[in-house]
Tab-separated table of C-alpha atoms in Angstrom:
chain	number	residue	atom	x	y	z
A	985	UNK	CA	-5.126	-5.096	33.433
A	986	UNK	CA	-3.214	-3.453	31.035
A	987	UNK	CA	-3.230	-6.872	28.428
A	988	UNK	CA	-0.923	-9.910	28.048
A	989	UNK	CA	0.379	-10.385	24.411
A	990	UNK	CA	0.167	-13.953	23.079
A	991	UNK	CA	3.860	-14.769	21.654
A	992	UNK	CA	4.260	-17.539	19.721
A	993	UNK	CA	7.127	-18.639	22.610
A	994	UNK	CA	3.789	-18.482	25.332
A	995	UNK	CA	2.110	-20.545	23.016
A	996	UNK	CA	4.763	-23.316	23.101
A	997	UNK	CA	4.985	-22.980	26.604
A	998	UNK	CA	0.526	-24.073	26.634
A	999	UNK	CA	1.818	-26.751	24.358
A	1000	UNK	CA	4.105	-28.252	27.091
A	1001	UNK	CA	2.282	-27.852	29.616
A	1002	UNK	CA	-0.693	-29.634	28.039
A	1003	UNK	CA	1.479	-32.534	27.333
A	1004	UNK	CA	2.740	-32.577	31.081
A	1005	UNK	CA	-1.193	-32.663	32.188
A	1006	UNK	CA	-1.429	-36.197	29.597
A	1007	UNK	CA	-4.051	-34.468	26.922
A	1008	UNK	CA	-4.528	-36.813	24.462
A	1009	UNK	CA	-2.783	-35.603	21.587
A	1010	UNK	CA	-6.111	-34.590	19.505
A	1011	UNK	CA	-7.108	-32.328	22.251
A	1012	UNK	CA	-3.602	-30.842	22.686
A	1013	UNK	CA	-3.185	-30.044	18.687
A	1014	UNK	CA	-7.196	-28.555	19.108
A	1015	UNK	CA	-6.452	-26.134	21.700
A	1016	UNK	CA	-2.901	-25.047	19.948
A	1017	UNK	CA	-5.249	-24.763	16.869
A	1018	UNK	CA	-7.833	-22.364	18.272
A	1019	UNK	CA	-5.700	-20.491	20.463
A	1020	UNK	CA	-3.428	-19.779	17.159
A	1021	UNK	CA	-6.488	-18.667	15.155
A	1022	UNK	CA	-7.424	-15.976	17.950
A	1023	UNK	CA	-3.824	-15.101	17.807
A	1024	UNK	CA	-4.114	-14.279	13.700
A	1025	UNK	CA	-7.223	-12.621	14.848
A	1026	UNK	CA	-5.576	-10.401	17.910
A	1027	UNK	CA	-2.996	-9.136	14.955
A	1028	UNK	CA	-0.320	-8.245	17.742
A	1029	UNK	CA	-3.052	-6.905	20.070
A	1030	UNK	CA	-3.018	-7.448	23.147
A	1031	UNK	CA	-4.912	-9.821	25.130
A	1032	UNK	CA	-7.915	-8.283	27.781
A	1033	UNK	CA	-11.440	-9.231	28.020
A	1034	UNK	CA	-12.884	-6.995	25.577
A	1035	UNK	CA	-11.055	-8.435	22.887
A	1036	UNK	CA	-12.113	-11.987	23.755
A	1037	UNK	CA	-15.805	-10.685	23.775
A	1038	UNK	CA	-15.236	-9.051	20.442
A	1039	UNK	CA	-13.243	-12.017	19.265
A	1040	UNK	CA	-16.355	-13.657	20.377
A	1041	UNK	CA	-18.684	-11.769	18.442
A	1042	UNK	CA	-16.496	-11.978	15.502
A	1043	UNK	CA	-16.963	-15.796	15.439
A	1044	UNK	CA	-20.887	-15.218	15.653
A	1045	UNK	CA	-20.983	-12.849	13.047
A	1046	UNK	CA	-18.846	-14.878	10.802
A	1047	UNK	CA	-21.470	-17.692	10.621
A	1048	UNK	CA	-19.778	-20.367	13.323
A	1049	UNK	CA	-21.661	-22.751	14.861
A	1050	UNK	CA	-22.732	-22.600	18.622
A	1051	UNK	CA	-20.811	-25.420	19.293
A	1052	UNK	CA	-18.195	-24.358	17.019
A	1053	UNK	CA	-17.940	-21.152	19.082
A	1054	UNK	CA	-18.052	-23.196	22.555
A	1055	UNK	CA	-15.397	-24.851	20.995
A	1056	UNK	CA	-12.963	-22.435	20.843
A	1057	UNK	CA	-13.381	-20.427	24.036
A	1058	UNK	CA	-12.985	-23.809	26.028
A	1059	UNK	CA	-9.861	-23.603	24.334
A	1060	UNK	CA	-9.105	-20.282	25.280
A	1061	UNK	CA	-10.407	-20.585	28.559
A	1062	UNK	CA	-7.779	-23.258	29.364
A	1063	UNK	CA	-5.063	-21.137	27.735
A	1064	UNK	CA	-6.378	-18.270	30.044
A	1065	UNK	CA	-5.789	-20.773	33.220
A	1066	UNK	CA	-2.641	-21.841	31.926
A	1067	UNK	CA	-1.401	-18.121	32.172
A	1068	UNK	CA	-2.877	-16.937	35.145
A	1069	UNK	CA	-5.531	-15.157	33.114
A	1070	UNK	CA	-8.540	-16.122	34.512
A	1071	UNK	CA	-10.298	-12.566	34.516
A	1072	UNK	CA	-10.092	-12.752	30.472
A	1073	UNK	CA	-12.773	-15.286	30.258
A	1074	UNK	CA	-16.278	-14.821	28.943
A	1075	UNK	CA	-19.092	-16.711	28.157
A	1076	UNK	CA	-20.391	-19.802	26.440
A	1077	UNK	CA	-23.627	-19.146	24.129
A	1078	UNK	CA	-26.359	-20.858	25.359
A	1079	UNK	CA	-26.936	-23.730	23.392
A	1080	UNK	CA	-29.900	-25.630	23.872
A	1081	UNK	CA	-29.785	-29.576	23.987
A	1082	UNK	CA	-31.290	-30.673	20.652
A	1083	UNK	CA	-34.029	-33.835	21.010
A	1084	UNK	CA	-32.729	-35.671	17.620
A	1085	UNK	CA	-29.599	-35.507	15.679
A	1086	UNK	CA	-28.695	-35.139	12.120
A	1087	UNK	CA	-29.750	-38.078	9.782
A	1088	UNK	CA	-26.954	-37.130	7.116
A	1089	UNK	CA	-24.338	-37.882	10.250
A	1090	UNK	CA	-26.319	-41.283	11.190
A	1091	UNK	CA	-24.762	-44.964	10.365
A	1092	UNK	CA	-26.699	-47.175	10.306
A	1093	UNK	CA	-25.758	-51.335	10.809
A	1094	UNK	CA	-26.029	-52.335	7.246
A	1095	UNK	CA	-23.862	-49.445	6.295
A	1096	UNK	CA	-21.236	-50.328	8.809
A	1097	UNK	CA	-21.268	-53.661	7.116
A	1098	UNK	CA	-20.753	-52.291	3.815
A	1099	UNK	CA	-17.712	-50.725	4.900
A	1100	UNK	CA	-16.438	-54.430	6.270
A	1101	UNK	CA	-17.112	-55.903	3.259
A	1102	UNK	CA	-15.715	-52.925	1.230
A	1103	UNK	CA	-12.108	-53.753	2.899
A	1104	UNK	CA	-12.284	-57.146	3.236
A	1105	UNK	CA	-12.968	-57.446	-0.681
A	1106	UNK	CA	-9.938	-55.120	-1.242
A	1107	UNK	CA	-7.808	-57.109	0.863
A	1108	UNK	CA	-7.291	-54.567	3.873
A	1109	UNK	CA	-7.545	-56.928	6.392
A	1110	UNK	CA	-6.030	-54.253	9.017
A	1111	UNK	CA	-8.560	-51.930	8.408
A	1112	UNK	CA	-11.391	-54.254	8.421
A	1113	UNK	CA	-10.219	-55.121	11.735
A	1114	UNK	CA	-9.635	-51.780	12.933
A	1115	UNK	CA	-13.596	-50.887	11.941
A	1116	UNK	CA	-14.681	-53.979	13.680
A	1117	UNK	CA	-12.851	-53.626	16.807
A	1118	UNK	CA	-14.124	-50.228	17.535
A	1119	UNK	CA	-17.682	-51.421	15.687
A	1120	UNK	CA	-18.196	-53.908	18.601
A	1121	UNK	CA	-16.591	-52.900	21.302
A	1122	UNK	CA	-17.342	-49.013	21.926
A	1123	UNK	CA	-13.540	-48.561	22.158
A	1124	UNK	CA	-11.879	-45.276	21.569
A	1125	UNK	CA	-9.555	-44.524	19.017
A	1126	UNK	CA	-7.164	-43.728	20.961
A	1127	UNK	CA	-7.597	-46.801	22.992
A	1128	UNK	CA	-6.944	-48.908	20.301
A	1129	UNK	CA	-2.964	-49.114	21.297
A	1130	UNK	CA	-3.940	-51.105	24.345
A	1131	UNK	CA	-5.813	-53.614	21.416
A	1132	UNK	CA	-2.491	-55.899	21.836
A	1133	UNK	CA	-1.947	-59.973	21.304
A	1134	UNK	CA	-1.743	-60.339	25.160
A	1135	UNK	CA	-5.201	-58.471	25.171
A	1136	UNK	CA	-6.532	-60.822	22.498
A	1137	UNK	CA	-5.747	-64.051	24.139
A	1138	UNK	CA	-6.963	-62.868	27.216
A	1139	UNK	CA	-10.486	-61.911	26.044
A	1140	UNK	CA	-9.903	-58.493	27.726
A	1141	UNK	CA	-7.649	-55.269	28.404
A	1142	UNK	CA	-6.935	-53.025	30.580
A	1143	UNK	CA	-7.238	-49.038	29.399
A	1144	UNK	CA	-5.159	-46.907	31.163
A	1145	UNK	CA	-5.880	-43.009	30.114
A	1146	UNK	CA	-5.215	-39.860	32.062
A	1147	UNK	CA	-5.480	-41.566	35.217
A	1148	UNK	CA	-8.506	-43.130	34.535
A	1149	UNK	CA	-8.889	-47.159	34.478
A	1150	UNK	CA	-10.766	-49.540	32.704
A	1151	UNK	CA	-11.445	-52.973	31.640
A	1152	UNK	CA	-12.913	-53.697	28.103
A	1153	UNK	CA	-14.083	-56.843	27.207
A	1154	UNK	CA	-13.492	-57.989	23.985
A	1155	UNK	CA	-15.786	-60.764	22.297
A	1156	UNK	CA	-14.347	-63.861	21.484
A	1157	UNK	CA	-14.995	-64.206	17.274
A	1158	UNK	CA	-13.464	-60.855	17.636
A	1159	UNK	CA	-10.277	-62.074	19.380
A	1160	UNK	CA	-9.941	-65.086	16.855
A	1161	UNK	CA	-9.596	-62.732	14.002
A	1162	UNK	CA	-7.025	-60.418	16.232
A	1163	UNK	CA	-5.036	-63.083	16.884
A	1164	UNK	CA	-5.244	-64.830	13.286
A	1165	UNK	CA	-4.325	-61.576	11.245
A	1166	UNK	CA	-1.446	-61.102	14.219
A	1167	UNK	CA	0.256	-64.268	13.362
A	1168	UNK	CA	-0.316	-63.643	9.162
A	1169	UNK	CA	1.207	-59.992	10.305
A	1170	UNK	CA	4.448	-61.753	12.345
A	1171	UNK	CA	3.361	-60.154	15.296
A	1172	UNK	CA	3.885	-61.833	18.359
A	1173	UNK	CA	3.559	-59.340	21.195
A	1174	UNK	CA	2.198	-55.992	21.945
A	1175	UNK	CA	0.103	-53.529	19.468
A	1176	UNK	CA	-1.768	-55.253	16.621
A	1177	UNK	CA	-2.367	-52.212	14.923
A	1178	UNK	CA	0.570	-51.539	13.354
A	1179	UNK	CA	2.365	-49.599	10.371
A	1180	UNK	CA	5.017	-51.726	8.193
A	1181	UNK	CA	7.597	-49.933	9.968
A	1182	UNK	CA	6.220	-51.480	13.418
A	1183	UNK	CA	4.591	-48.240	14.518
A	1184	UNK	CA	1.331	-47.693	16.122
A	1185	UNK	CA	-1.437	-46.139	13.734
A	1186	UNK	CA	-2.335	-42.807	14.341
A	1187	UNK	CA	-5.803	-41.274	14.404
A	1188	UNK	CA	-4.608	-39.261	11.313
A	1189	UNK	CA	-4.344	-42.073	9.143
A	1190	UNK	CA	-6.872	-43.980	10.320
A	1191	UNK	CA	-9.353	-41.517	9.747
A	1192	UNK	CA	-7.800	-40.915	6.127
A	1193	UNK	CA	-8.225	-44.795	5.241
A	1194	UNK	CA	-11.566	-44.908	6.753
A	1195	UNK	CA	-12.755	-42.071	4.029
A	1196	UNK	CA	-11.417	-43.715	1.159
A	1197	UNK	CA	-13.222	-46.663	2.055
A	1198	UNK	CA	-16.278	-44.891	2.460
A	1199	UNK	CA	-16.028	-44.347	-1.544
A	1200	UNK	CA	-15.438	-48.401	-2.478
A	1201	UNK	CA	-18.371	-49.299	-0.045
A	1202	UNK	CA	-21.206	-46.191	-1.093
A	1203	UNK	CA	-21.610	-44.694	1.832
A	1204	UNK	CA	-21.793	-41.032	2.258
A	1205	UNK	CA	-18.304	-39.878	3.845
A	1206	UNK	CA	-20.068	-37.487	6.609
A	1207	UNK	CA	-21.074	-40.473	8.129
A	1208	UNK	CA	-17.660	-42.233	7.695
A	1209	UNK	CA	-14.979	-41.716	11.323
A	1210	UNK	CA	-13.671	-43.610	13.946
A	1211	UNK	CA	-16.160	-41.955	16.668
A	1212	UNK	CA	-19.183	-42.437	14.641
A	1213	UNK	CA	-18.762	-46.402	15.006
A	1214	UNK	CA	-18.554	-46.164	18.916
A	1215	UNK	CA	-22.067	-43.911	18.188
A	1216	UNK	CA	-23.296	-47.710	16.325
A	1217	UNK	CA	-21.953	-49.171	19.254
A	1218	UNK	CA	-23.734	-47.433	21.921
A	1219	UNK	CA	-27.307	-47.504	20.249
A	1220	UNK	CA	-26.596	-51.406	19.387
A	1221	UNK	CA	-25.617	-52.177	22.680
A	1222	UNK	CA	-28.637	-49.887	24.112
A	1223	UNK	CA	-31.180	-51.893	21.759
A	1224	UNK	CA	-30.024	-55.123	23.339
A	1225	UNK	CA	-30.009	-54.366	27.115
A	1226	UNK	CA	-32.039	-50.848	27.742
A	1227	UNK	CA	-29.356	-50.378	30.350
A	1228	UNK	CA	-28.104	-46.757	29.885
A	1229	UNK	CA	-26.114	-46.989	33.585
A	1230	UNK	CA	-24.487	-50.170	31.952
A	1231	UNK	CA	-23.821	-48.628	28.701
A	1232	UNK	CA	-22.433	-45.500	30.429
A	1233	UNK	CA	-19.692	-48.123	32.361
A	1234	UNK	CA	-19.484	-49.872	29.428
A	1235	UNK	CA	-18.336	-46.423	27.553
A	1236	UNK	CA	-16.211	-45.082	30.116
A	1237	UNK	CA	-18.575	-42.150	30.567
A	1238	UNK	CA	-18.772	-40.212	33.896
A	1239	UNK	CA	-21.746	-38.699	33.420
A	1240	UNK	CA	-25.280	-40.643	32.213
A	1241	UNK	CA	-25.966	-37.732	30.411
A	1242	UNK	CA	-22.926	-37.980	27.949
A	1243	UNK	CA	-24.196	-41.698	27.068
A	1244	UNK	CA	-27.508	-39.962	26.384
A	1245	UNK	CA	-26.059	-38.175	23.772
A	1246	UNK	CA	-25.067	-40.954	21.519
A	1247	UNK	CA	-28.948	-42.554	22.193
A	1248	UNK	CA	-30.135	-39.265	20.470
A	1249	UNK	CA	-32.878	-40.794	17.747
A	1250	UNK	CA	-32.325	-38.864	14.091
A	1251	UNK	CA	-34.601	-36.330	12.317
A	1252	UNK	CA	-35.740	-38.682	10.299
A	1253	UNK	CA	-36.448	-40.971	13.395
A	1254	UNK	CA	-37.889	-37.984	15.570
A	1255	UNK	CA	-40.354	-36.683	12.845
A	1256	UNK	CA	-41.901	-40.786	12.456
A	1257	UNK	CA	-42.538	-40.370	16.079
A	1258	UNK	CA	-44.513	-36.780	15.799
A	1259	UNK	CA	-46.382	-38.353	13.087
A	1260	UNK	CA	-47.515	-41.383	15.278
A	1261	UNK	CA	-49.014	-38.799	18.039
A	1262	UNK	CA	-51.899	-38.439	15.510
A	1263	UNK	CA	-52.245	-34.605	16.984
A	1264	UNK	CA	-52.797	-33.165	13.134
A	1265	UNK	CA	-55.978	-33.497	12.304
């Protein structure tokens, strides 16, 4: 192969074609992200598989992650499929499956509250909502659209995602205060979570109002986004049952061993249990 050069115009072309395939818009704005940095990279070069390797090593070298890493050659990878490139791919590092994770990305339930109290006291009653909708249901941020007044009075709703189907329940104090703040907010039908301007929120800003509240309420902003609280969920719900094939459905996981990723204990959590093995003498 004598190389492919990555144009800007082939670059818009991944974009629609990602959006014809129903990416969520997160993961379509990721890929264009990555696939643009190893375009800045490639400097007008063209593409083959030696320059992925050494775009590759370039990321390693530069002090990125593992994951980080991962993280952009799945992105490249699907560019590469995209544009019949398959024979430029290369390699994931090996990254082995840690036993705990980090504390300093950990929330714990009496920091969660803090947050609800932090809005409730400054009178963001769509916020607090939005925190204690995902907080205790597991639901996605992006599934938070289908969180509508219908939903509410129905005790349930019905997520339908890139072909995939689902029915979350959704508890019943919960729907009380969904349907309360709906008729305070004139909203009589459809999405609850709304701008002033009648638009659905977007994970942008919800993520943006989620960190200033981590300020008002002390707790340390690592710790403080949307997917974090359906991490809370998971390990709340887990406590409670000790169902993981449950908490998997419950998720919308396909695979038990995603759920076991969010029962991961912490450092802090991990090292208590070494202690208790009493195998220092």
């Amino acid at each position: 192969m004598e190389g492919f050069a990555l144009t800007g115009e082939k670059i818009m072309e991944f974009e629609r074609y990602l959006g014809e395939e129903e990416h969520r818009r997160a993961t379509v704005e990721k890929y264009l992200r990555n696939v643009r940095f190893f375009a800045r990279w490639l400097e007008g070069r063209k593409i083959d598989k030696e320059a992925v390797a050494a775009w590759k090593e370039h990321l390693q070298g530069e002090g990125y992650a593992p994951s980080t890493v991962n993280s952009k050659l799945v992105a490249l990878n699907r560019f590469f499929g995209f544009a019949h490139l398959e024979e430029c791919r290369v390699k994931f590092l090996h990254v082995q499956r840690r036993a705990f994770r980090e504390d300093s990305r950990d929330l714990e339930r009496q920091e969660y509250e803090r947050l609800l109290m932090a809005a409730r006291r400054s009178g963001d009653r769509r916020l607090e909502l939005v925190i204690g909708t995902i907080g205790a249901t597991g639901i996605r941020v992006g599934e938070l659209p289908f969180v509508t007044v219908e939903a509410a009075r129905r005790g349930r709703t019905t997520v339908n995602l890139k072909g995939k189907v689902r029915v979350i329940l959704l508890p019943e104090k919960l729907c009380g205060k969904l349907l309360s703040y709906a008729k305070r907010a004139g909203i009589r039908s459809g999405e609850i979570f709304r701008t002033k301007s009648g638009r659905g929120l977007s994970r942008r800003q919800i993520w943006r109002e989620m960190k200033m509240l981590s300020k008002r309420a002390g707790v340390e902003g690592t710790k403080v986004f949307p997917h974090n609280l359906r991490h809370l969920f998971a390990t709340v719900f887990y406590e409670a049952c000790g169902d993981i094939v449950k908490l998997a459905d419950v998720l919308g996981h396909s695979s038990i061993e995603t759920t076991r990723i969010y029962l991961m204990t912490t450092g802090k959590e991990h090292a208590r249990q070494l202690d208790q093995l009493g195998l220092v003498l």
